[in-house]
Coordinates of C-alpha atoms in Angstrom, one line a residue:
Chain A
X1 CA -24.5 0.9 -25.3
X2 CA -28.0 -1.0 -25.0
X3 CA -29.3 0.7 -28.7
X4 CA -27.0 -1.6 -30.8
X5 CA -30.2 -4.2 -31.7
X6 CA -29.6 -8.1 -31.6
X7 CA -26.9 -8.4 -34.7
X8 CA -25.6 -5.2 -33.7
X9 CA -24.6 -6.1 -30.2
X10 CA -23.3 -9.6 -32.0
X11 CA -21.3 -7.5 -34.5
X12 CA -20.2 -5.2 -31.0
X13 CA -19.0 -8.1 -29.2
X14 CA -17.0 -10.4 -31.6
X15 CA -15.0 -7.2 -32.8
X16 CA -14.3 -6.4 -29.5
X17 CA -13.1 -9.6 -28.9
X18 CA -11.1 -9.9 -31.8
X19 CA -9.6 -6.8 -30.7
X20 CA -8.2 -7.9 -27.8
X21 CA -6.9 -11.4 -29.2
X22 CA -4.8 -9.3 -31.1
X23 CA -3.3 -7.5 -28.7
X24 CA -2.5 -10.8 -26.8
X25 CA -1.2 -12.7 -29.9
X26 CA 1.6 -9.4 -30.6
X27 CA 2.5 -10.3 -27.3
X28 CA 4.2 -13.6 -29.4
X29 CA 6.9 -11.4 -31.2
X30 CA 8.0 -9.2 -28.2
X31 CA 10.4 -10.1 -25.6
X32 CA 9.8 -11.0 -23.0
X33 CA 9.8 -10.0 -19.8
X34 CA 9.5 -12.2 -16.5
X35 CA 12.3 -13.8 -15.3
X36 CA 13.0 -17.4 -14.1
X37 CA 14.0 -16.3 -10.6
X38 CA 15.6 -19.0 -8.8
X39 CA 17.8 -20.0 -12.0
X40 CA 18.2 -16.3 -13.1
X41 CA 19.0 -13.7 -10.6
X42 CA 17.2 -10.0 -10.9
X43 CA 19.2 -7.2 -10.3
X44 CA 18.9 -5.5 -7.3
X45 CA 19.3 -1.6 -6.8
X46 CA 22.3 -0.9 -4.2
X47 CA 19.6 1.4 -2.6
X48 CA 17.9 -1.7 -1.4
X49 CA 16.8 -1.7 1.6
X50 CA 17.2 -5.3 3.8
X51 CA 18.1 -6.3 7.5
X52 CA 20.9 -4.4 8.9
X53 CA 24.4 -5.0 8.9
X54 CA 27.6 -3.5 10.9
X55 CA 29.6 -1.4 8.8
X56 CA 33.5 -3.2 7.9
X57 CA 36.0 -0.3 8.3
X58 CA 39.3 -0.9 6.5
X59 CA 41.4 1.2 8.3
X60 CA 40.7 -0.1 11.9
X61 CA 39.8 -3.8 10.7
X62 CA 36.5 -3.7 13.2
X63 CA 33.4 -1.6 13.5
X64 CA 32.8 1.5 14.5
X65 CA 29.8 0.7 17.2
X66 CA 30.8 2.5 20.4
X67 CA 27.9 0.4 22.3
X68 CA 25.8 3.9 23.1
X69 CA 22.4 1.3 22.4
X70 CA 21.3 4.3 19.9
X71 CA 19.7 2.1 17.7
X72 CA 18.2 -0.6 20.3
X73 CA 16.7 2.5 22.0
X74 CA 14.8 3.3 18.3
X75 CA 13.7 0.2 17.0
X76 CA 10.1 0.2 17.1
X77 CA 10.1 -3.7 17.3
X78 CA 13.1 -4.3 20.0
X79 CA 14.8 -6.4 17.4
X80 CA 18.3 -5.3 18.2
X81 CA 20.6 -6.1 21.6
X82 CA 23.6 -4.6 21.9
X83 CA 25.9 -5.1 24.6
X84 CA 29.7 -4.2 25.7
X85 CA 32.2 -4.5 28.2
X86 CA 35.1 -2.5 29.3
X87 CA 38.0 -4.2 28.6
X88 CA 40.8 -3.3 31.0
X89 CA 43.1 -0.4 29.5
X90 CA 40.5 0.6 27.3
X91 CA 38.8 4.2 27.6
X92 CA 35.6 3.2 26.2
X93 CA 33.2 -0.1 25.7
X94 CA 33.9 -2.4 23.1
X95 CA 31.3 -4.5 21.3
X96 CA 30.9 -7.9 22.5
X97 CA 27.5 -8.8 21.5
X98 CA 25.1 -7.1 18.5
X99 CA 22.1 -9.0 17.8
X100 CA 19.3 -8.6 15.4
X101 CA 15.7 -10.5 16.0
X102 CA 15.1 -10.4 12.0
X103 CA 11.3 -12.5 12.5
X104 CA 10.3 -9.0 14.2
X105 CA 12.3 -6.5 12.0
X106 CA 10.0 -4.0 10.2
X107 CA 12.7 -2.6 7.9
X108 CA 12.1 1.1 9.0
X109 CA 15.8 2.1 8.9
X110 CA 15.1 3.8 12.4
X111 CA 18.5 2.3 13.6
X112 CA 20.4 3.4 10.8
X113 CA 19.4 6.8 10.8
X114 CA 20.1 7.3 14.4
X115 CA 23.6 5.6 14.4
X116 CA 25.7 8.8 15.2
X117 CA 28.5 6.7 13.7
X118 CA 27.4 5.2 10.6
X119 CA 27.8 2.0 12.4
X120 CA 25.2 0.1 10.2
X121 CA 24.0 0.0 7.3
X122 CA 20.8 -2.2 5.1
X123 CA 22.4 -5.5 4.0
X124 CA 21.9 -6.2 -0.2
X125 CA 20.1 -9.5 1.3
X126 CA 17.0 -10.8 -0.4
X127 CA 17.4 -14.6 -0.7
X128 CA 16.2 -14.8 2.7
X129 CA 13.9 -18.3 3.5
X130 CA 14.4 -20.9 6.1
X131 CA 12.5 -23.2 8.5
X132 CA 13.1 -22.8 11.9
X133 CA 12.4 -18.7 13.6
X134 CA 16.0 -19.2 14.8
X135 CA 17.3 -18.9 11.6
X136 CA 16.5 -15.5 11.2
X137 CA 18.4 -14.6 14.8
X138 CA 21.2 -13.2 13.6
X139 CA 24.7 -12.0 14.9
X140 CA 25.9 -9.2 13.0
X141 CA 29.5 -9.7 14.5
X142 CA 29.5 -13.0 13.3
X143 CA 28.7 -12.4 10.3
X144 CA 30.3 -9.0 9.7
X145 CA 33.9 -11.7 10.6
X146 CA 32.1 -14.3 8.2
X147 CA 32.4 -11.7 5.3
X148 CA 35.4 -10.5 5.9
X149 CA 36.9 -14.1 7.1
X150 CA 39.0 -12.4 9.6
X151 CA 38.4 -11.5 13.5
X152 CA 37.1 -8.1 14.4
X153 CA 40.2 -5.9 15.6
X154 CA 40.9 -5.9 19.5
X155 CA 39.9 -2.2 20.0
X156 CA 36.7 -2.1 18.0
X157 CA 35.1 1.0 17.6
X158 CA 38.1 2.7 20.0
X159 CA 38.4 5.6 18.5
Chain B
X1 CA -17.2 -23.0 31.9
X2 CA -20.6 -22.0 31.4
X3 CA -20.3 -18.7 31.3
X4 CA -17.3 -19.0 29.0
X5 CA -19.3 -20.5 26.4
X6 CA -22.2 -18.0 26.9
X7 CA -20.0 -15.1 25.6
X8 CA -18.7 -17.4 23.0
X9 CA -22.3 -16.9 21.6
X10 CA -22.6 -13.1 21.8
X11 CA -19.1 -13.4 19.9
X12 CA -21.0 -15.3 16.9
X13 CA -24.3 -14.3 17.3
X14 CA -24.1 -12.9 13.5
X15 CA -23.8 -16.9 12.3
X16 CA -27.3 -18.3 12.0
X17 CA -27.8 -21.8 13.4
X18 CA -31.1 -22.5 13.2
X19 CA -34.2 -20.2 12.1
X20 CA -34.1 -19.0 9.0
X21 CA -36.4 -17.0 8.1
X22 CA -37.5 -18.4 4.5
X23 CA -36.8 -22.4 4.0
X24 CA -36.2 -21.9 0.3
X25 CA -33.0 -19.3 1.8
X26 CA -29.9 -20.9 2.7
X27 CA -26.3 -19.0 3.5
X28 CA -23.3 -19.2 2.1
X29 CA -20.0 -17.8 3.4
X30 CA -18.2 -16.0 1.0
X31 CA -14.3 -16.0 2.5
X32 CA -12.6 -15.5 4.9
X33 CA -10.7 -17.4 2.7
X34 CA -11.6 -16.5 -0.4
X35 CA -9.8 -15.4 -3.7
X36 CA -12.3 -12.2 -4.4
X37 CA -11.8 -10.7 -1.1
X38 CA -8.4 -10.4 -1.6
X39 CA -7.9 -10.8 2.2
X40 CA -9.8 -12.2 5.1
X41 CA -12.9 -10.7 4.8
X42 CA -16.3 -12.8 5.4
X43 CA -19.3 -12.0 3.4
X44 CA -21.9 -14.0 5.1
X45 CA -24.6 -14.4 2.2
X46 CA -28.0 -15.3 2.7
X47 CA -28.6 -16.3 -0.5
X48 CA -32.4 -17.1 -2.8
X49 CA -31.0 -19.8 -5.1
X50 CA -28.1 -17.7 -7.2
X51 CA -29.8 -14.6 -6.3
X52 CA -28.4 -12.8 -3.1
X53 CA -30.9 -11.6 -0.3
X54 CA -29.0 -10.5 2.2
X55 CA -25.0 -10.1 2.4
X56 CA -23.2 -9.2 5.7
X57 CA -20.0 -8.2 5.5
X58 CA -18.1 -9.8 8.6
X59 CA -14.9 -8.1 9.8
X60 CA -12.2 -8.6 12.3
X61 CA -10.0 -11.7 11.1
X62 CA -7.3 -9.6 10.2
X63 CA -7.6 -7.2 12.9
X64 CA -3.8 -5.9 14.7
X65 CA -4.7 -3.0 16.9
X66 CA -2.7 -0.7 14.7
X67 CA -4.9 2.4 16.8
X68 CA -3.8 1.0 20.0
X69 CA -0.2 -0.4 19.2
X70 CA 0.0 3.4 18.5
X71 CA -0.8 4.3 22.3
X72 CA 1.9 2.5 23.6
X73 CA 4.5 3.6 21.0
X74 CA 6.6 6.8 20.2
X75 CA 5.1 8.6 17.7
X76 CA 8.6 7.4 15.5
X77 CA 8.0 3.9 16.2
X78 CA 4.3 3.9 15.0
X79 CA 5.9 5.0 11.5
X80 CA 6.4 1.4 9.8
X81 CA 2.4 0.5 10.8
X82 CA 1.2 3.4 8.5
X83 CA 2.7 1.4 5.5
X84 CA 1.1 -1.9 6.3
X85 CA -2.8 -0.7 6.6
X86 CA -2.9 0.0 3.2
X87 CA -0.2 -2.3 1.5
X88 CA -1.5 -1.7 -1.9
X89 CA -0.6 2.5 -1.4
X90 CA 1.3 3.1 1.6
X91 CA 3.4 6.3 0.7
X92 CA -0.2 8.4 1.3
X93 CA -0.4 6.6 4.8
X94 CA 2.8 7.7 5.7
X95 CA 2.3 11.1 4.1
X96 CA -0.8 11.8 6.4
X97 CA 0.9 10.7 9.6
X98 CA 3.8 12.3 8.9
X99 CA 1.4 15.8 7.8
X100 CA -0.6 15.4 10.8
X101 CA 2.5 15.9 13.4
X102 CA 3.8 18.5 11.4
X103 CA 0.6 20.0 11.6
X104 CA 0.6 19.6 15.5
X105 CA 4.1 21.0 16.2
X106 CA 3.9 23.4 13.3
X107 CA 7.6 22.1 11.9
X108 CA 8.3 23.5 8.2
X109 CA 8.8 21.2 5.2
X110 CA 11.1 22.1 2.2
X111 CA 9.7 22.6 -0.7
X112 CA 11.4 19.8 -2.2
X113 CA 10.5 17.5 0.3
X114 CA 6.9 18.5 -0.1
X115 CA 7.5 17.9 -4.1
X116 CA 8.8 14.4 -3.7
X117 CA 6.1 13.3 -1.4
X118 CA 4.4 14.3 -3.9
X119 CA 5.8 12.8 -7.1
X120 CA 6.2 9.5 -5.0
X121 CA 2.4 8.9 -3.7
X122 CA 1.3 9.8 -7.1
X123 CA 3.3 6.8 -8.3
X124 CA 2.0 4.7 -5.6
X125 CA -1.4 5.5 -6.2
X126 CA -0.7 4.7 -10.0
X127 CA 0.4 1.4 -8.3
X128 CA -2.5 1.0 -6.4
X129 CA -4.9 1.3 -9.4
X130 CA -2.9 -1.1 -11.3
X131 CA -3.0 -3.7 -9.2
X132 CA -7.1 -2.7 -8.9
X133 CA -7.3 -3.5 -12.7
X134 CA -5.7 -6.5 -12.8
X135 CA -7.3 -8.1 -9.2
X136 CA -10.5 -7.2 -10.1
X137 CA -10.9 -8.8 -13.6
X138 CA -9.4 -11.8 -12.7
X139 CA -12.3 -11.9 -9.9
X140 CA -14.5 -11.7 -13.2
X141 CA -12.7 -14.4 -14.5
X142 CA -10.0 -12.1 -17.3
X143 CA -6.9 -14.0 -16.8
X144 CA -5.1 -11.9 -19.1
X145 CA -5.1 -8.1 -17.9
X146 CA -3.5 -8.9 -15.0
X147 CA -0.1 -9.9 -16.6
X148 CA 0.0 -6.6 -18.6
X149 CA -1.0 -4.1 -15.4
X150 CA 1.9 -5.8 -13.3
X151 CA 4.3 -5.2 -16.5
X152 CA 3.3 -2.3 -15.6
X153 CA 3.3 -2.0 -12.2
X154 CA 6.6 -3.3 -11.9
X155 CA 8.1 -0.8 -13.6
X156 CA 6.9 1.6 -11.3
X157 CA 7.9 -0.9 -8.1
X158 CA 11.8 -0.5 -9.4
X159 CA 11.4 3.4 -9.6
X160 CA 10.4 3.2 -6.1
X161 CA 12.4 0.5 -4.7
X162 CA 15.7 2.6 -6.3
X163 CA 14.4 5.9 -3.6
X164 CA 12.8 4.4 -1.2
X165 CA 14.5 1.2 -0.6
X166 CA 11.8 -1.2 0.1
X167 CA 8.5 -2.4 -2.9
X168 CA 5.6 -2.5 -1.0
X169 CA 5.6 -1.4 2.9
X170 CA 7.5 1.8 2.7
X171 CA 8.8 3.8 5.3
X172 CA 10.0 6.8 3.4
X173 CA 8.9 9.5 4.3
X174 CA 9.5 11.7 7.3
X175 CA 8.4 14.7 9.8
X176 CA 10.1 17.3 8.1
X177 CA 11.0 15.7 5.1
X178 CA 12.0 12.5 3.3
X179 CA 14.5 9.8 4.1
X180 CA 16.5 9.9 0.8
X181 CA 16.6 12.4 -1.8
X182 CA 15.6 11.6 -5.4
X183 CA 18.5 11.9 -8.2
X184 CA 18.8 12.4 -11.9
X185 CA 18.2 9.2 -12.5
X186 CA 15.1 8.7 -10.7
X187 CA 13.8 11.4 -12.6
X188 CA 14.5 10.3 -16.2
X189 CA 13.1 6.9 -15.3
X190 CA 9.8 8.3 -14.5
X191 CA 9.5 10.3 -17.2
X192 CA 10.7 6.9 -19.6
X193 CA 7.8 5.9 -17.7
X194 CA 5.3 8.4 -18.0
X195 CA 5.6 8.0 -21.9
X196 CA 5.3 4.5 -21.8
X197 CA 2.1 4.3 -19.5
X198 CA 0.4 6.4 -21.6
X199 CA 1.4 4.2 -24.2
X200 CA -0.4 1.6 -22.7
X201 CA -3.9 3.1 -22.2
X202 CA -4.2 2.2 -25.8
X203 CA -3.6 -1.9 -25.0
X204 CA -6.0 -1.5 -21.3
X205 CA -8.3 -0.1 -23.6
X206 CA -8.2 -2.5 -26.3
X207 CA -8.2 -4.9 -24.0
X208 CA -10.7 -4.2 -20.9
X209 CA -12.2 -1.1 -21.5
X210 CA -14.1 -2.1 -24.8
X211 CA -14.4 -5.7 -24.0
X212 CA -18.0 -6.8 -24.6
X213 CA -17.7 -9.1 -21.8
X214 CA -16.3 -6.6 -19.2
X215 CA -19.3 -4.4 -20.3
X216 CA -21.9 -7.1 -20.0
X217 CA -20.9 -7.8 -16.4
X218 CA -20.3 -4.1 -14.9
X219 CA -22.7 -1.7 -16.7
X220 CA -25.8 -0.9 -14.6
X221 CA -23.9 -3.5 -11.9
X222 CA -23.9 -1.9 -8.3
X223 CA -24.8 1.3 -9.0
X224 CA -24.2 3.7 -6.0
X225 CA -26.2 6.9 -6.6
X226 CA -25.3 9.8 -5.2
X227 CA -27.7 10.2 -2.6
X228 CA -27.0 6.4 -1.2
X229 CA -22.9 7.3 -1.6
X230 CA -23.5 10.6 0.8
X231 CA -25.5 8.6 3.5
X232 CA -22.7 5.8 4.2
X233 CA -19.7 8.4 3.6
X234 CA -18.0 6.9 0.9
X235 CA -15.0 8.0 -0.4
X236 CA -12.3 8.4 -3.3
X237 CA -12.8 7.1 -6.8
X238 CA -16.1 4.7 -5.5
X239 CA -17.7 8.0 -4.9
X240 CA -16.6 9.5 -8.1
X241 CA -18.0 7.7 -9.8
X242 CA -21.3 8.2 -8.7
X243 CA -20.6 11.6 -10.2
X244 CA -19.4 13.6 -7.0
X245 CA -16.8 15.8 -7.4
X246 CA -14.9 15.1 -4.6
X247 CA -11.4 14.7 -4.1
X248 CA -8.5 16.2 -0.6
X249 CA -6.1 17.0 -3.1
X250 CA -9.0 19.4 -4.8
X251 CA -11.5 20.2 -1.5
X252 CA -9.1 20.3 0.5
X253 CA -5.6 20.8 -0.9
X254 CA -2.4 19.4 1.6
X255 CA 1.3 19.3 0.8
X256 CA 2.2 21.3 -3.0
X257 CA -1.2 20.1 -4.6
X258 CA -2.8 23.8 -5.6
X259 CA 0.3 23.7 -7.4
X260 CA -0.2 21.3 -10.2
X261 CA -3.1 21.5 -12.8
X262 CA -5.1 18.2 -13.1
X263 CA -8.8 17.4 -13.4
X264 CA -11.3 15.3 -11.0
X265 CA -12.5 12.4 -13.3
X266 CA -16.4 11.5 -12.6
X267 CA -18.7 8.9 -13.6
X268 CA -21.9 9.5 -14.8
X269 CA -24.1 6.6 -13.5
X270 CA -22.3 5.4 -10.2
X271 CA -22.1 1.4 -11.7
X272 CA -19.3 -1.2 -11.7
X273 CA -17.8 0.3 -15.3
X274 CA -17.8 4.1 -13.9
X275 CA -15.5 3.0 -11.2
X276 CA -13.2 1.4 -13.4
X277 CA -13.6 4.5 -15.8
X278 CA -12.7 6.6 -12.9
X279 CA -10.0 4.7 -12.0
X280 CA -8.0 4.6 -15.5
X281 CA -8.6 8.1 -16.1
X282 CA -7.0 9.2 -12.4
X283 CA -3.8 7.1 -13.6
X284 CA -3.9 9.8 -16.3
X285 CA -4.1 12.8 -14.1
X286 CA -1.8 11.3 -11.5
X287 CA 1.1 11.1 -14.6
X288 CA -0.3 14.9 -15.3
X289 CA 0.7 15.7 -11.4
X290 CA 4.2 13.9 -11.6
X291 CA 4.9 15.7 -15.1
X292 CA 4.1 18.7 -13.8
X293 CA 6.0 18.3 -10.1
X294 CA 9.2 17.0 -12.2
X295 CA 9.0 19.9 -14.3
X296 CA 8.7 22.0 -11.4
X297 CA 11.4 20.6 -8.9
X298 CA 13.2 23.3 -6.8
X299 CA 16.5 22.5 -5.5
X300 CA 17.3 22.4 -1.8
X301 CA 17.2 20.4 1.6
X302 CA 15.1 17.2 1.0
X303 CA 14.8 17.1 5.2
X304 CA 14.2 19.9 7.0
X305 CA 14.9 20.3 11.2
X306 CA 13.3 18.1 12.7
X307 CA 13.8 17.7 16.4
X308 CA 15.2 14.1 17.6
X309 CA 13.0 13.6 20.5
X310 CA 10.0 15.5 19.7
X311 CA 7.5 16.6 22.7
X312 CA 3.8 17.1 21.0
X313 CA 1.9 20.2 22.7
X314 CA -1.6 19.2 24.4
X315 CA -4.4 19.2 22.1
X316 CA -6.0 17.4 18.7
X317 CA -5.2 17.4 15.3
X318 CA -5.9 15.8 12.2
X319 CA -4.9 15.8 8.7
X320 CA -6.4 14.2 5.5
X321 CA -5.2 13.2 2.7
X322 CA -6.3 11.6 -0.6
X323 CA -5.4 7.8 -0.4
X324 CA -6.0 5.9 -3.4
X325 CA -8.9 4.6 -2.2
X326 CA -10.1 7.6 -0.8
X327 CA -9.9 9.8 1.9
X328 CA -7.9 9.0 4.5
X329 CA -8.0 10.8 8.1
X330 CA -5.8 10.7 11.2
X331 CA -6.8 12.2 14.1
X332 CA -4.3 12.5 17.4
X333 CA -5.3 13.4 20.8
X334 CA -2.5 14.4 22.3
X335 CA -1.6 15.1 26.4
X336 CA 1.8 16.5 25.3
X337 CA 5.0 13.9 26.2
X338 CA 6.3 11.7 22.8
X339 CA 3.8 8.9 22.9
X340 CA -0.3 9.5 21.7
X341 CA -3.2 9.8 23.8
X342 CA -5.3 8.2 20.9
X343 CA -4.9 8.0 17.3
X344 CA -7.9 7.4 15.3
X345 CA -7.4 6.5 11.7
X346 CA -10.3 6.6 9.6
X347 CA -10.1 4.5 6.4
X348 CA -11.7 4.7 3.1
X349 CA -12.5 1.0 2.6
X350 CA -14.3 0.7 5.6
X351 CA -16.8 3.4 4.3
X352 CA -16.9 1.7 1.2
X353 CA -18.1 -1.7 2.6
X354 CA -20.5 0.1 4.5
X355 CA -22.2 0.4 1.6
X356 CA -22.3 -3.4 0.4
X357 CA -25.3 -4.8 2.1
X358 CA -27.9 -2.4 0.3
X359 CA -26.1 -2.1 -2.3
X360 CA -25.9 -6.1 -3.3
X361 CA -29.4 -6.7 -2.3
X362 CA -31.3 -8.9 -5.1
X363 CA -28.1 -9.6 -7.0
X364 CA -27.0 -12.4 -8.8
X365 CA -23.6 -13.6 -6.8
X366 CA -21.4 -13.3 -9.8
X367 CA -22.6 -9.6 -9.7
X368 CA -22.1 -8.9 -6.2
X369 CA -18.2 -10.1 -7.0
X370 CA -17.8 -7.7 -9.7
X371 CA -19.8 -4.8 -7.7
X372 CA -17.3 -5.5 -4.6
X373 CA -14.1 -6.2 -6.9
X374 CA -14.8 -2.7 -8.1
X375 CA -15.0 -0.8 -4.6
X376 CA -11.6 -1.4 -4.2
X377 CA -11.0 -2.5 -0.6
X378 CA -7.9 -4.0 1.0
X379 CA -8.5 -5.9 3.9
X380 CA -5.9 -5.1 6.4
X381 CA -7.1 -1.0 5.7
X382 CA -10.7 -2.3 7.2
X383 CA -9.2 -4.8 9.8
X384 CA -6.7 -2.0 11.0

């Protein structure tokens, strides 16, 4: 590309710029294309993967974690703590505690995938910012009642 | 005390306090925070006015013990680390580490698994290159080409963040398979893709490609000849273009890449502008592999058995594969059980630094950024 000569290189240089110019100045009449996120929201795809969430069922109005610590036993971060108790008349453990340590979350999907009853799933969650650690501590009961703005059912996860 | 601050010496024995060798020299320190880098990497420069003498690439600020957080993990649980060496292309990362113990326990794939790992690290690497294009000329000061690669690029993010659920540190793929299969509509949106990325050679081009300025700053800028490329083992499209034809998918094909036909692109004088050249024109091939893999696409079990708690047998493996930045290698010693003797991982950019102190000898420093914008490296990869 060195064989152009002085005016040739000069000729070279201010068509290649002119080249490009244009492609920036058609850029004017198309339309465009960011978005203004905080005042305009972007679509998300349901396949989106965020923190975990217990799973509402409808018919028994609770969750169906059985407390077998599946999921606390995969995570490769030890982000989840699950505990139960046997209640009294009860044949198995109900939840009483499900925890999720979302600072050390790595978003693997390990948990999901080894809940043997589709306990959890990946929350649609993205607007996710705070200031304190402790804000990202979260307790999936709690919130799982929050959304549904009812108590969990007694025998959660009886079945 | 004393002897604390003795090894505190040894640690920084690389900084240099007070002979230098010429008077006229002085240093400069080029990151660790730096825009060019892209990272925390520290290019200690000892410098002749604007001209470089001597750079020394410092590493370690970024450094996580991914090898050892892999000793002391089930091979499951290592899984999420693969994807956050390389952030720029993680879906190869997980493809070798997922290879390599399929390798070791000798667990079938499906085919259709094998084709979507396929189609999906192609579009990663895609990813990867245009993220290359538009980092590296706004080292060289080109605002512009930037916007129009991450149009681009995020097109490609949404096709991925629809299969695999996450943008940039996936976790998708798995021993024996994938993690979710791919649908109709995943593969009509690459396609829409496909046609409009080769649509948009024509504006990178237009744009980059012949830009006298571009030209004036990378031809005959860092040229790596072949010879100097073989000594310090470097890899992928750095060492394509220094004209060696040398790429896993071809040399040493893995996963269903003997199946697709597609071309190694190689430079012709090993400079800044081959690299780029090589670059753009693997995008092309990459969109030739996913074309053809679409096309291709046999029906079936996108997971194959896998067993839950999986017991590796005593011995070493490793597995390759083709990262977009070159070849990338794990090797596993394993004394049987679930968890890893030792996992090396060897990385392309580390190779590709290697190669930065003779190669940026005598250059001016606004040279050296576009000769080290154009290797390509991602920090966290080298800082592992």
């Amino acid at each position: 590309m060195n064989n152009r000569g002085y005016f040739g290189e000069l000729w070279f240089g201010a068509k290649s710029l002119l080249i490009g110019l244009n492609v920036t100045i058609k850029e004017l009449f198309r339309p465009i294309v960011t978005v203004q996120y905080p005042r305009e929201e972007c679509e998300i795809t349901p396949n989106y993967r965020g923190h975990v969430e217990l799973v509402f069922n409808t018919e028994t109005g609770g969750c169906d974690c059985i407390v077998c610590g599946m999921c606390a036993k995969a995570c490769p971060s030890d982000c989840l703590v699950v505990k139960g108790e046997k209640k009294e008349g009860e044949k198995r453990k109900s939840l009483t505690l499900f925890s999720l340590d979302f600072t050390k979350c790595s978003l693997c999907g390990s948990c999901v995938e080894t809940c043997p009853k589709g306990a959890l799933d990946y929350s649609q969650d993205y607007n996710i910012a705070g200031f304190t650690r402790e804000e990202f501590h979260y307790d999936l009961i709690e919130r799982l009642e929050r959304r549904h703005q009812q108590p969990l059912a007694a025998a959660a996860g009886g079945n | 005390m004393e002897n604390l601050a003795e090894n505190r010496t040894a640690y920084t024995d690389l900084e240099p306090a007070t002979d230098i060798p010429n008077e006229n020299h002085y240093y400069l320190n080029m990151g660790p925070q730096h825009p060019s880098t892209h990272g925390v990497l520290r290019v200690l420069l000892e410098m002749d006015g604007e001209y470089v003498v001597d750079p020394q690439p410092v590493l370690g600020y970024g450094h996580r013990m991914q090898e050892k957080m892999a000793e002391h993990k089930n091979w499951m649980a290592f899984m999420p680390n693969t994807g956050r060496m390389d952030y720029a292309a993680a879906l190869p990362y997980n493809h070798g580490y997922v290879a390599l113990f399929e390798r070791l326990c000798g667990i079938e794939v499906p085919a259709r698994a094998e084709y979507i790992r396929v189609i999906t690290s192609e579009l990663n690497r895609i990813v990867s290159h245009h993220l290359w294009i538009g980092a590296m000329l706004l080292d060289m000061g080109a605002f512009t080409p930037i916007l129009y690669t991450f149009d681009d690029r995020e097109q490609v993010l949404d096709i991925l963040e629809d299969v695999t659920g996450s943008r940039l540190t996936y976790c998708y793929f798995r021993v024996g398979g994938v993690c979710k299969d791919i649908d109709d509509k995943f593969v009509e949106k690459t396609r829409a893709f496909i046609k409009r990325q080769r649509e948009r050679f024509d504006i990178y081009n237009k744009l980059v490609t012949g830009n006298i300025i571009f030209i004036k700053r990378t031809e005959g800028v860092g040229v790596i000849s072949p010879d100097m490329a073989r000594r310090y083992g470097v890899t992928g499209p750095v060492l394509r273009g220094s004209g060696i034809a040398y790429d896993v998918r071809k040399n040493e094909p893995y996963s269903v890449y003997p199946n697709f036909d597609f071309e190694i692109p190689v430079g012709r004088n090993g400079d800044s502008y081959d690299r780029y050249m090589v670059r753009l024109l693997e995008i092309e091939q990459s969109l030739r592999i996913i074309e053809q893999a679409l096309d291709q696409l046999p029906e079936g079990s996108f997971l194959g058995k896998a067993p839950k708690k999986m017991k590796m047998p005593t011995g070493d493996c490793s597995f390759s594969v083709e990262a977009a930045r070159g070849e990338l290698t794990y090797y596993l010693v394993s004394g049987g059980g679930d968890i890893p003797y030792r996992l090396k991982i060897r990385v392309p950019s580390y190779s590709n630094l290697s190669v930065l102190p003779e190669l940026c000898q005598g250059m001016l420093l606004s040279d050296l950024v576009a000769a080290m914008g154009s290797m390509d490296l991602v920090i966290p990869e080298i800082d592992r």
